[in-house]
Amino acid sequence: MSEILVTRSSMPELSEYVKEIEPLFESHWITNAGKKHEELTEKLKEYLGVPHLSLTVNGHMALELALQLLGLKKGGEVITTPFTFISTTHAIVRSGLKPVFADIREEDCTIDPDRIEEKITEDTVAIMPVHVYGNMCDVKRIDEIAKKHGLKVIYDAAHTFGVKLDYNGKWRGSGSFGDLSCFSFHATKVFNTIEGGAVCCGTEAQAERITNLRDFGIVDEETVNAISPNAKMNEFSACMGLCNLRHVDSEIEKRKAVNDAYRDALKDVPGIKLLKEKEDQKNNYAYFPIFVDRDEYGVSRDELFDILKKNGFGARKYFYPIVTDTDCYKDSFDSAETPVAERLAASVLTIPMYADLGADTAYKIAEVIKSHGN
Ligand code: T4K
């Protein structure tokens, strides 16, 4: 049996994709906001429940363009967390801004609102919280803090495609919070366009500006009004998105079956902690993290990682090391300032999770975990 990896890209039937890309071979229009790109933009606005959206080449560039759009003062501080993929911090730093790290909450690995205010200084310009594993941040409190201090909020929503939050009795899409929200449509995400992303905006003017920024700041053949990169999504990616979007609801349902199997099998394993499922959310089951307490379980996280690998199951340690422990940031920041993030990163394993994994395989993986503990 070949190794089962932490995830596997969702893909349509080949024939469905071929049908979708056929017109491109007639028109020869394969990038720069072509027909497929425009169709995907409209369909995603509807699916995600956001008023405006601009597609990008990947999730990272969505974050950088969002920061550029807000025109934040160079050198300004952006409060974020170190429990994320390196992209979040790189986007801040590459934009000439300074990341300031606040700790996370034990219950869902997202930024702890109680830790945000103590990090605010006269140089703070924005907050960049990250929805983690499909769990949404405490958007209400973050919004209150931002309003009180006049700060912008850009959500890194890379993990929350399709997630909806019960907000004052109404379901609201995860991309509709903050000043801007950014998705990743990378191959490893719940919804993919191979590589891709989007910035969700509250106003049409913002979306138009992102559209302008993602194309070198070109307005027309003779006008360039901003110094910005090429971050456009091509037509083949848009076609993959159109196909995958047709199936994403059933993919999420299948992920739920995997999630439910894991939860059933792992609920009472001493020393293996699961995050609670959020009841005020429609979840997307993007990842399945487990947290290993070596003393109680009897085996360390790293040993369990190796045991799973020997049994043909590839887990990952998302997000270990935390950003402030990576070579490029460790001399500038002190991880001891975010002890919860440091502790959780040292114990986390994200075990295989994708639609076609199936409940039976999930039970097998859980059995390996159960049988090696105390
Ligand atoms: N913010 C957050 C919170 C993020 O998590 C990410 C991306 C971003 C921002 C930036 O968005 P993008 O610019 O990437 O759109 C992966 C992804 O490359 C990355 O997109 C993702 N987060 C991160 C959490 O995971 P790696 O280095 O772990 O990927 P890799 O190549 O080891 O793949 C993981 C597994 O996925 C493989 O074991 C098998 C499966 N896979 C992978 C690829 C590339 C497939 O099934 N098909 C594939 O094509 O970073």
Tab-separated table of C-alpha atoms and ligand atoms in Angstrom:
chain	number	residue	atom	x	y	z
A	1	MET	CA	0.000	0.000	0.000
A	2	SER	CA	1.411	3.410	-0.901
A	3	GLU	CA	1.763	5.930	1.892
A	4	ILE	CA	-1.291	7.898	2.844
A	5	LEU	CA	-0.216	11.523	3.120
A	6	VAL	CA	-1.572	14.288	5.308
A	7	THR	CA	-3.821	15.400	2.497
A	8	ARG	CA	-4.550	14.757	-1.160
A	9	SER	CA	-5.731	17.354	-3.648
A	10	SER	CA	-9.366	17.267	-4.660
A	11	MET	CA	-9.624	16.894	-8.413
A	12	PRO	CA	-12.546	16.548	-10.810
A	13	GLU	CA	-12.855	13.698	-13.323
A	14	LEU	CA	-10.392	14.288	-16.151
A	15	SER	CA	-13.252	14.518	-18.657
A	16	GLU	CA	-14.903	17.304	-16.664
A	17	TYR	CA	-11.696	19.338	-16.620
A	18	VAL	CA	-11.016	18.724	-20.307
A	19	LYS	CA	-14.505	19.975	-21.146
A	20	GLU	CA	-13.907	23.055	-19.015
A	21	ILE	CA	-10.584	23.958	-20.668
A	22	GLU	CA	-11.680	23.191	-24.252
A	23	PRO	CA	-12.761	26.787	-25.052
A	24	LEU	CA	-9.293	28.017	-24.097
A	25	PHE	CA	-7.848	26.075	-27.007
A	26	GLU	CA	-10.199	27.932	-29.322
A	27	SER	CA	-9.824	31.415	-27.907
A	28	HIS	CA	-6.134	31.247	-26.971
A	29	TRP	CA	-7.028	33.615	-24.114
A	30	ILE	CA	-5.364	31.867	-21.181
A	31	THR	CA	-4.748	34.526	-18.546
A	32	ASN	CA	-5.335	38.210	-17.626
A	33	ALA	CA	-8.916	38.044	-16.373
A	34	GLY	CA	-10.346	35.785	-19.061
A	35	LYS	CA	-13.894	34.405	-19.227
A	36	LYS	CA	-13.280	31.478	-16.878
A	37	HIS	CA	-11.670	33.790	-14.354
A	38	GLU	CA	-14.648	36.133	-14.430
A	39	GLU	CA	-17.101	33.235	-14.130
A	40	LEU	CA	-15.233	31.841	-11.130
A	41	THR	CA	-15.169	35.273	-9.477
A	42	GLU	CA	-18.966	35.529	-9.679
A	43	LYS	CA	-19.555	31.951	-8.503
A	44	LEU	CA	-17.183	32.330	-5.561
A	45	LYS	CA	-18.808	35.566	-4.407
A	46	GLU	CA	-22.083	33.710	-4.217
A	47	TYR	CA	-20.655	30.562	-2.594
A	48	LEU	CA	-18.617	32.440	-0.005
A	49	GLY	CA	-21.343	34.994	0.726
A	50	VAL	CA	-19.081	37.982	0.181
A	51	PRO	CA	-20.028	41.177	-1.658
A	52	HIS	CA	-16.776	41.591	-3.627
A	53	LEU	CA	-13.763	39.481	-4.354
A	54	SER	CA	-10.649	39.616	-6.488
A	55	LEU	CA	-8.836	36.412	-7.473
A	56	THR	CA	-5.073	36.100	-7.084
A	57	VAL	CA	-2.272	33.770	-8.102
A	58	ASN	CA	-2.029	32.307	-4.582
A	59	GLY	CA	-2.986	32.955	-0.967
A	60	HIS	CA	0.308	34.588	-0.120
A	61	MET	CA	-0.038	37.297	-2.737
A	62	ALA	CA	-3.620	37.862	-1.571
A	63	LEU	CA	-2.192	38.792	1.843
A	64	GLU	CA	0.479	41.072	0.364
A	65	LEU	CA	-2.001	42.833	-1.920
A	66	ALA	CA	-4.438	43.290	0.973
A	67	LEU	CA	-1.710	44.984	3.009
A	68	GLN	CA	-0.741	47.152	0.033
A	69	LEU	CA	-4.346	48.148	-0.570
A	70	LEU	CA	-4.739	49.501	2.946
A	71	GLY	CA	-1.740	51.804	2.456
A	72	LEU	CA	-0.436	51.179	5.955
A	73	LYS	CA	2.383	53.422	7.203
A	74	LYS	CA	5.775	51.759	6.480
A	75	GLY	CA	7.327	50.402	9.655
A	76	GLY	CA	3.912	50.187	11.311
A	77	GLU	CA	3.212	47.267	13.636
A	78	VAL	CA	0.814	44.487	12.705
A	79	ILE	CA	-0.414	42.232	15.509
A	80	THR	CA	-0.587	38.596	14.485
A	81	THR	CA	0.312	35.155	15.860
A	82	PRO	CA	3.300	32.862	15.348
A	83	PHE	CA	1.026	29.779	15.125
A	84	THR	CA	0.536	29.919	11.371
A	85	PHE	CA	2.082	29.018	8.053
A	86	ILE	CA	5.159	31.180	7.448
A	87	SER	CA	3.307	33.047	4.692
A	88	THR	CA	1.339	35.241	7.131
A	89	THR	CA	4.463	36.710	8.708
A	90	HIS	CA	6.387	36.909	5.448
A	91	ALA	CA	3.541	38.950	3.946
A	92	ILE	CA	3.778	41.479	6.778
A	93	VAL	CA	7.567	41.745	6.651
A	94	ARG	CA	7.775	41.855	2.860
A	95	SER	CA	5.282	44.749	2.978
A	96	GLY	CA	7.687	46.835	5.063
A	97	LEU	CA	5.671	46.324	8.245
A	98	LYS	CA	6.650	44.879	11.613
A	99	PRO	CA	4.961	41.753	12.991
A	100	VAL	CA	4.118	41.824	16.683
A	101	PHE	CA	3.200	38.408	18.034
A	102	ALA	CA	0.291	37.833	20.396
A	103	ASP	CA	-0.393	34.423	21.914
A	104	ILE	CA	-3.159	32.038	20.892
A	105	ARG	CA	-6.082	30.382	22.667
A	106	GLU	CA	-5.672	26.805	23.772
A	107	GLU	CA	-9.199	25.878	22.678
A	108	ASP	CA	-8.902	26.699	18.980
A	109	CYS	CA	-5.328	27.863	18.237
A	110	THR	CA	-6.504	31.297	17.046
A	111	ILE	CA	-5.296	34.656	18.374
A	112	ASP	CA	-6.311	35.333	21.974
A	113	PRO	CA	-8.242	38.628	22.030
A	114	ASP	CA	-7.122	39.135	25.648
A	115	ARG	CA	-3.538	39.254	24.417
A	116	ILE	CA	-4.164	41.726	21.584
A	117	GLU	CA	-4.738	44.944	23.523
A	118	GLU	CA	-1.566	44.588	25.565
A	119	LYS	CA	0.417	44.549	22.302
A	120	ILE	CA	-1.093	47.775	20.945
A	121	THR	CA	1.284	50.743	20.806
A	122	GLU	CA	1.156	54.098	19.034
A	123	ASP	CA	2.821	52.374	16.062
A	124	THR	CA	0.179	49.670	15.660
A	125	VAL	CA	-1.590	49.961	12.313
A	126	ALA	CA	-3.407	46.650	11.876
A	127	ILE	CA	-4.285	43.217	13.179
A	128	MET	CA	-3.769	40.129	11.007
A	129	PRO	CA	-5.497	37.225	12.770
A	130	VAL	CA	-5.449	33.715	11.298
A	131	HIS	CA	-8.405	31.328	11.250
A	132	VAL	CA	-6.652	28.045	12.081
A	133	TYR	CA	-7.522	24.501	10.846
A	134	GLY	CA	-11.014	25.756	9.906
A	135	ASN	CA	-11.641	27.339	13.306
A	136	MET	CA	-12.656	30.961	13.107
A	137	CYS	CA	-11.169	33.592	15.396
A	138	ASP	CA	-13.290	35.516	17.876
A	139	VAL	CA	-14.259	37.985	15.161
A	140	LYS	CA	-16.651	39.956	17.388
A	141	ARG	CA	-14.059	40.836	19.980
A	142	ILE	CA	-11.364	41.473	17.413
A	143	ASP	CA	-13.714	43.859	15.629
A	144	GLU	CA	-14.466	45.697	18.896
A	145	ILE	CA	-10.767	46.068	19.720
A	146	ALA	CA	-9.967	47.257	16.192
A	147	LYS	CA	-12.766	49.846	16.265
A	148	LYS	CA	-11.754	51.098	19.705
A	149	HIS	CA	-8.154	51.666	18.592
A	150	GLY	CA	-8.786	52.656	14.965
A	151	LEU	CA	-6.961	49.627	13.523
A	152	LYS	CA	-7.450	47.755	10.259
A	153	VAL	CA	-8.168	44.015	10.332
A	154	ILE	CA	-7.042	41.635	7.584
A	155	TYR	CA	-8.002	38.016	8.189
A	156	ASP	CA	-5.824	35.210	6.930
A	157	ALA	CA	-8.738	32.948	6.006
A	158	ALA	CA	-6.596	30.392	4.135
A	159	HIS	CA	-8.095	27.524	6.172
A	160	THR	CA	-11.757	28.512	6.230
A	161	PHE	CA	-13.083	28.050	2.717
A	162	GLY	CA	-16.818	27.461	3.021
A	163	VAL	CA	-16.930	27.987	6.784
A	164	LYS	CA	-19.903	29.995	8.033
A	165	LEU	CA	-20.325	31.576	11.441
A	166	ASP	CA	-23.571	32.040	13.331
A	167	TYR	CA	-23.310	35.810	13.761
A	168	ASN	CA	-26.199	37.351	15.668
A	169	GLY	CA	-28.486	34.548	14.478
A	170	LYS	CA	-27.438	34.702	10.800
A	171	TRP	CA	-24.932	32.529	8.931
A	172	ARG	CA	-22.093	34.687	7.656
A	173	GLY	CA	-19.271	33.485	5.395
A	174	SER	CA	-15.793	33.517	6.921
A	175	GLY	CA	-14.600	35.868	4.182
A	176	SER	CA	-17.007	38.614	5.173
A	177	PHE	CA	-15.215	39.757	8.327
A	178	GLY	CA	-12.645	42.464	8.935
A	179	ASP	CA	-11.609	45.100	6.420
A	180	LEU	CA	-10.375	42.343	4.115
A	181	SER	CA	-10.159	38.538	4.222
A	182	CYS	CA	-7.732	36.443	2.213
A	183	PHE	CA	-8.180	32.858	1.033
A	184	SER	CA	-5.705	30.333	-0.305
A	185	PHE	CA	-6.860	27.967	-3.031
A	186	HIS	CA	-3.638	25.938	-2.940
A	187	ALA	CA	-3.696	22.274	-3.980
A	188	THR	CA	-3.740	21.255	-0.300
A	189	LYS	CA	-6.822	23.264	0.615
A	190	VAL	CA	-10.487	22.236	0.921
A	191	PHE	CA	-11.103	24.045	-2.374
A	192	ASN	CA	-8.271	24.381	-4.853
A	193	THR	CA	-7.472	26.092	-8.133
A	194	ILE	CA	-4.090	24.273	-8.194
A	195	GLU	CA	-2.465	27.493	-6.987
A	196	GLY	CA	-4.702	30.430	-6.253
A	197	GLY	CA	-6.247	32.750	-3.753
A	198	ALA	CA	-8.606	35.661	-3.294
A	199	VAL	CA	-9.002	38.893	-1.414
A	200	CYS	CA	-12.561	39.407	-0.179
A	201	CYS	CA	-13.534	43.037	0.103
A	202	GLY	CA	-16.412	45.008	1.596
A	203	THR	CA	-16.615	47.534	-1.236
A	204	GLU	CA	-16.418	47.436	-5.005
A	205	ALA	CA	-13.748	50.134	-4.942
A	206	GLN	CA	-11.507	47.890	-2.829
A	207	ALA	CA	-11.983	44.930	-5.168
A	208	GLU	CA	-11.225	47.138	-8.182
A	209	ARG	CA	-8.071	48.341	-6.496
A	210	ILE	CA	-6.919	44.752	-5.792
A	211	THR	CA	-7.637	43.953	-9.439
A	212	ASN	CA	-5.438	46.885	-10.408
A	213	LEU	CA	-2.685	45.984	-7.902
A	214	ARG	CA	-2.516	42.323	-8.944
A	215	ASP	CA	-1.680	43.474	-12.497
A	216	PHE	CA	1.405	45.663	-11.859
A	217	GLY	CA	-0.815	48.657	-11.111
A	218	ILE	CA	-1.750	48.860	-14.793
A	219	VAL	CA	-4.942	50.824	-15.397
A	220	ASP	CA	-4.811	50.893	-19.194
A	221	GLU	CA	-2.226	50.658	-21.933
A	222	GLU	CA	-0.741	54.026	-21.049
A	223	THR	CA	-1.456	54.326	-17.319
A	224	VAL	CA	0.286	52.646	-14.399
A	225	ASN	CA	-0.696	53.975	-10.993
A	226	ALA	CA	0.976	51.672	-8.454
A	227	ILE	CA	4.204	49.768	-7.899
A	228	SER	CA	2.903	46.244	-7.489
A	229	PRO	CA	3.540	42.701	-8.698
A	230	ASN	CA	1.968	40.285	-11.147
A	231	ALA	CA	-0.390	38.216	-9.015
A	232	LYS	CA	-3.124	37.184	-11.443
A	233	MET	CA	-4.840	33.807	-11.634
A	234	ASN	CA	-4.624	32.080	-15.034
A	235	GLU	CA	-7.493	30.464	-16.953
A	236	PHE	CA	-6.403	26.849	-16.353
A	237	SER	CA	-6.486	27.464	-12.620
A	238	ALA	CA	-9.871	29.153	-12.913
A	239	CYS	CA	-11.156	26.090	-14.807
A	240	MET	CA	-9.940	23.807	-12.042
A	241	GLY	CA	-11.770	26.070	-9.607
A	242	LEU	CA	-15.018	25.935	-11.600
A	243	CYS	CA	-14.866	22.120	-11.601
A	244	ASN	CA	-13.896	21.773	-7.944
A	245	LEU	CA	-16.570	24.231	-6.845
A	246	ARG	CA	-19.269	21.925	-8.267
A	247	HIS	CA	-18.128	19.183	-5.896
A	248	VAL	CA	-16.950	21.081	-2.854
A	249	ASP	CA	-20.095	20.530	-0.771
A	250	SER	CA	-19.921	16.770	-1.199
A	251	GLU	CA	-16.165	16.861	-0.519
A	252	ILE	CA	-16.862	18.648	2.773
A	253	GLU	CA	-19.506	16.036	3.618
A	254	LYS	CA	-16.935	13.296	3.012
A	255	ARG	CA	-14.415	15.113	5.162
A	256	LYS	CA	-17.048	15.223	7.897
A	257	ALA	CA	-17.285	11.419	7.786
A	258	VAL	CA	-13.508	11.196	8.293
A	259	ASN	CA	-13.713	13.753	11.101
A	260	ASP	CA	-16.527	11.862	12.812
A	261	ALA	CA	-14.631	8.564	12.609
A	262	TYR	CA	-11.513	10.103	14.159
A	263	ARG	CA	-13.541	11.760	16.909
A	264	ASP	CA	-15.356	8.546	17.677
A	265	ALA	CA	-12.175	6.456	17.812
A	266	LEU	CA	-9.923	8.955	19.601
A	267	LYS	CA	-12.334	10.494	22.096
A	268	ASP	CA	-11.064	8.631	25.146
A	269	VAL	CA	-7.399	8.006	24.404
A	270	PRO	CA	-5.390	9.160	27.439
A	271	GLY	CA	-2.904	11.858	26.464
A	272	ILE	CA	-4.415	12.559	23.040
A	273	LYS	CA	-6.315	15.813	23.023
A	274	LEU	CA	-8.654	16.927	20.252
A	275	LEU	CA	-9.954	20.436	19.670
A	276	LYS	CA	-13.658	20.807	20.376
A	277	GLU	CA	-15.859	21.196	17.341
A	278	LYS	CA	-17.339	24.676	17.150
A	279	GLU	CA	-21.089	24.612	17.351
A	280	ASP	CA	-21.610	28.158	16.112
A	281	GLN	CA	-19.883	27.314	12.823
A	282	LYS	CA	-20.665	25.336	9.692
A	283	ASN	CA	-17.306	23.571	9.561
A	284	ASN	CA	-15.163	22.581	6.579
A	285	TYR	CA	-12.991	19.924	8.322
A	286	ALA	CA	-9.868	21.352	6.711
A	287	TYR	CA	-7.383	19.644	9.039
A	288	PHE	CA	-7.498	17.127	11.872
A	289	PRO	CA	-5.041	18.146	14.591
A	290	ILE	CA	-4.309	16.004	17.639
A	291	PHE	CA	-2.204	17.127	20.602
A	292	VAL	CA	0.064	14.579	22.268
A	293	ASP	CA	0.778	14.772	25.995
A	294	ARG	CA	3.889	12.611	26.301
A	295	ASP	CA	3.539	11.930	30.035
A	296	GLU	CA	-0.050	10.762	29.797
A	297	TYR	CA	0.137	9.024	26.406
A	298	GLY	CA	3.541	7.451	27.061
A	299	VAL	CA	4.986	8.263	23.627
A	300	SER	CA	6.192	11.660	22.410
A	301	ARG	CA	4.689	13.566	19.498
A	302	ASP	CA	7.804	12.945	17.413
A	303	GLU	CA	7.785	9.233	18.234
A	304	LEU	CA	4.130	9.009	17.245
A	305	PHE	CA	4.941	10.811	13.994
A	306	ASP	CA	7.546	8.099	13.238
A	307	ILE	CA	5.191	5.269	14.262
A	308	LEU	CA	2.505	6.569	11.906
A	309	LYS	CA	5.064	6.892	9.118
A	310	LYS	CA	6.224	3.278	9.630
A	311	ASN	CA	2.601	2.214	9.291
A	312	GLY	CA	2.244	4.116	6.015
A	313	PHE	CA	0.495	7.205	7.362
A	314	GLY	CA	2.099	10.597	6.763
A	315	ALA	CA	1.196	13.115	9.445
A	316	ARG	CA	2.521	16.694	9.562
A	317	LYS	CA	3.389	19.018	12.441
A	318	TYR	CA	1.417	22.060	11.286
A	319	PHE	CA	2.521	24.570	12.718
A	320	TYR	CA	5.853	23.488	14.144
A	321	PRO	CA	8.168	25.242	14.609
A	322	ILE	CA	6.229	28.404	15.318
A	323	VAL	CA	7.243	31.339	13.139
A	324	THR	CA	9.391	32.922	15.870
A	325	ASP	CA	11.483	29.732	16.116
A	326	THR	CA	12.340	29.622	12.398
A	327	ASP	CA	15.853	30.565	11.296
A	328	CYS	CA	14.732	33.764	9.614
A	329	TYR	CA	12.881	35.173	12.640
A	330	LYS	CA	14.380	33.592	15.757
A	331	ASP	CA	17.010	36.311	16.295
A	332	SER	CA	14.409	39.078	16.148
A	333	PHE	CA	11.636	37.620	18.326
A	334	ASP	CA	11.245	35.734	21.587
A	335	SER	CA	9.000	32.663	21.442
A	336	ALA	CA	8.729	32.707	25.240
A	337	GLU	CA	6.324	35.642	24.775
A	338	THR	CA	3.803	33.278	23.206
A	339	PRO	CA	3.977	30.252	25.537
A	340	VAL	CA	0.654	28.696	24.487
A	341	ALA	CA	1.642	28.752	20.813
A	342	GLU	CA	5.037	27.278	21.650
A	343	ARG	CA	3.551	24.495	23.783
A	344	LEU	CA	0.826	23.530	21.316
A	345	ALA	CA	3.255	23.534	18.390
A	346	ALA	CA	5.503	21.139	20.319
A	347	SER	CA	2.673	18.647	20.764
A	348	VAL	CA	0.610	18.931	17.557
A	349	LEU	CA	0.233	16.398	14.777
A	350	THR	CA	-2.166	16.939	11.908
A	351	ILE	CA	-3.168	13.479	10.794
A	352	PRO	CA	-4.390	12.588	7.297
A	353	MET	CA	-7.551	14.406	6.271
A	354	TYR	CA	-9.089	14.564	2.824
A	355	ALA	CA	-12.404	13.726	1.259
A	356	ASP	CA	-11.535	10.329	-0.208
A	357	LEU	CA	-9.632	9.078	2.830
A	358	GLY	CA	-12.823	7.437	4.073
A	359	ALA	CA	-13.999	6.544	7.557
A	360	ASP	CA	-12.498	3.030	7.405
A	361	THR	CA	-8.981	4.327	6.882
A	362	ALA	CA	-9.541	6.962	9.580
A	363	TYR	CA	-10.429	4.148	12.011
A	364	LYS	CA	-7.230	2.298	10.978
A	365	ILE	CA	-5.094	5.387	11.608
A	366	ALA	CA	-6.826	5.933	14.949
A	367	GLU	CA	-6.143	2.293	15.849
A	368	VAL	CA	-2.403	2.803	15.324
A	369	ILE	CA	-2.581	5.835	17.623
A	370	LYS	CA	-4.627	3.992	20.256
A	371	SER	CA	-2.499	0.870	20.266
A	372	HIS	CA	0.790	2.707	20.874
A	373	GLY	CA	-0.341	4.733	23.901
A	374	ASN	CA	-0.409	3.747	27.577
B	1	T4K	N1	-1.816	31.388	5.346
B	1	T4K	C1	-2.009	30.179	5.843
B	1	T4K	C2	-2.596	30.055	7.211
B	1	T4K	C3	-1.686	29.031	5.097
B	1	T4K	O1	-1.882	27.797	5.622
B	1	T4K	C4	-1.156	29.192	3.799
B	1	T4K	C5	-0.795	28.033	3.005
B	1	T4K	C6	-0.992	30.507	3.302
B	1	T4K	C7	-1.332	31.583	4.114
B	1	T4K	C8	-0.422	30.776	1.944
B	1	T4K	O2	-1.280	30.328	0.896
B	1	T4K	P1	-0.614	29.875	-0.533
B	1	T4K	O3	0.249	31.012	-1.017
B	1	T4K	O4	0.147	28.580	-0.322
B	1	T4K	O5	-1.831	29.696	-1.419
B	1	T4K	C9	1.365	23.468	2.289
B	1	T4K	C10	0.893	24.401	1.207
B	1	T4K	O6	1.872	24.583	0.190
B	1	T4K	C11	0.452	25.723	1.700
B	1	T4K	O7	-0.400	26.258	0.716
B	1	T4K	C12	-0.327	25.628	3.003
B	1	T4K	N2	-0.674	26.910	3.559
B	1	T4K	C13	0.486	24.854	4.019
B	1	T4K	C14	-0.233	24.715	5.355
B	1	T4K	O8	0.721	23.560	3.503
B	1	T4K	P2	3.605	22.161	2.587
B	1	T4K	O9	5.033	22.599	2.434
B	1	T4K	O10	3.225	21.453	3.818
B	1	T4K	O11	3.103	21.344	1.297
B	1	T4K	P3	3.535	19.923	0.751
B	1	T4K	O12	4.042	20.095	-0.621
B	1	T4K	O13	4.424	19.259	1.737
B	1	T4K	O14	2.142	19.169	0.662
B	1	T4K	C15	1.474	18.652	1.792
B	1	T4K	C16	0.723	17.408	1.363
B	1	T4K	O15	-0.298	17.747	0.451
B	1	T4K	C17	1.562	16.374	0.641
B	1	T4K	O16	2.112	15.503	1.591
B	1	T4K	C18	0.592	15.679	-0.291
B	1	T4K	C19	-0.477	16.712	-0.535
B	1	T4K	N3	-0.352	17.325	-1.877
B	1	T4K	C20	0.585	18.284	-2.092
B	1	T4K	C21	0.694	18.875	-3.314
B	1	T4K	C22	1.735	19.950	-3.559
B	1	T4K	C23	-1.211	16.916	-2.898
B	1	T4K	O17	-2.055	16.022	-2.707
B	1	T4K	N4	-1.117	17.516	-4.108
B	1	T4K	C24	-0.195	18.473	-4.373
B	1	T4K	O18	-0.157	19.006	-5.490
B	1	T4K	O19	2.752	23.509	2.451
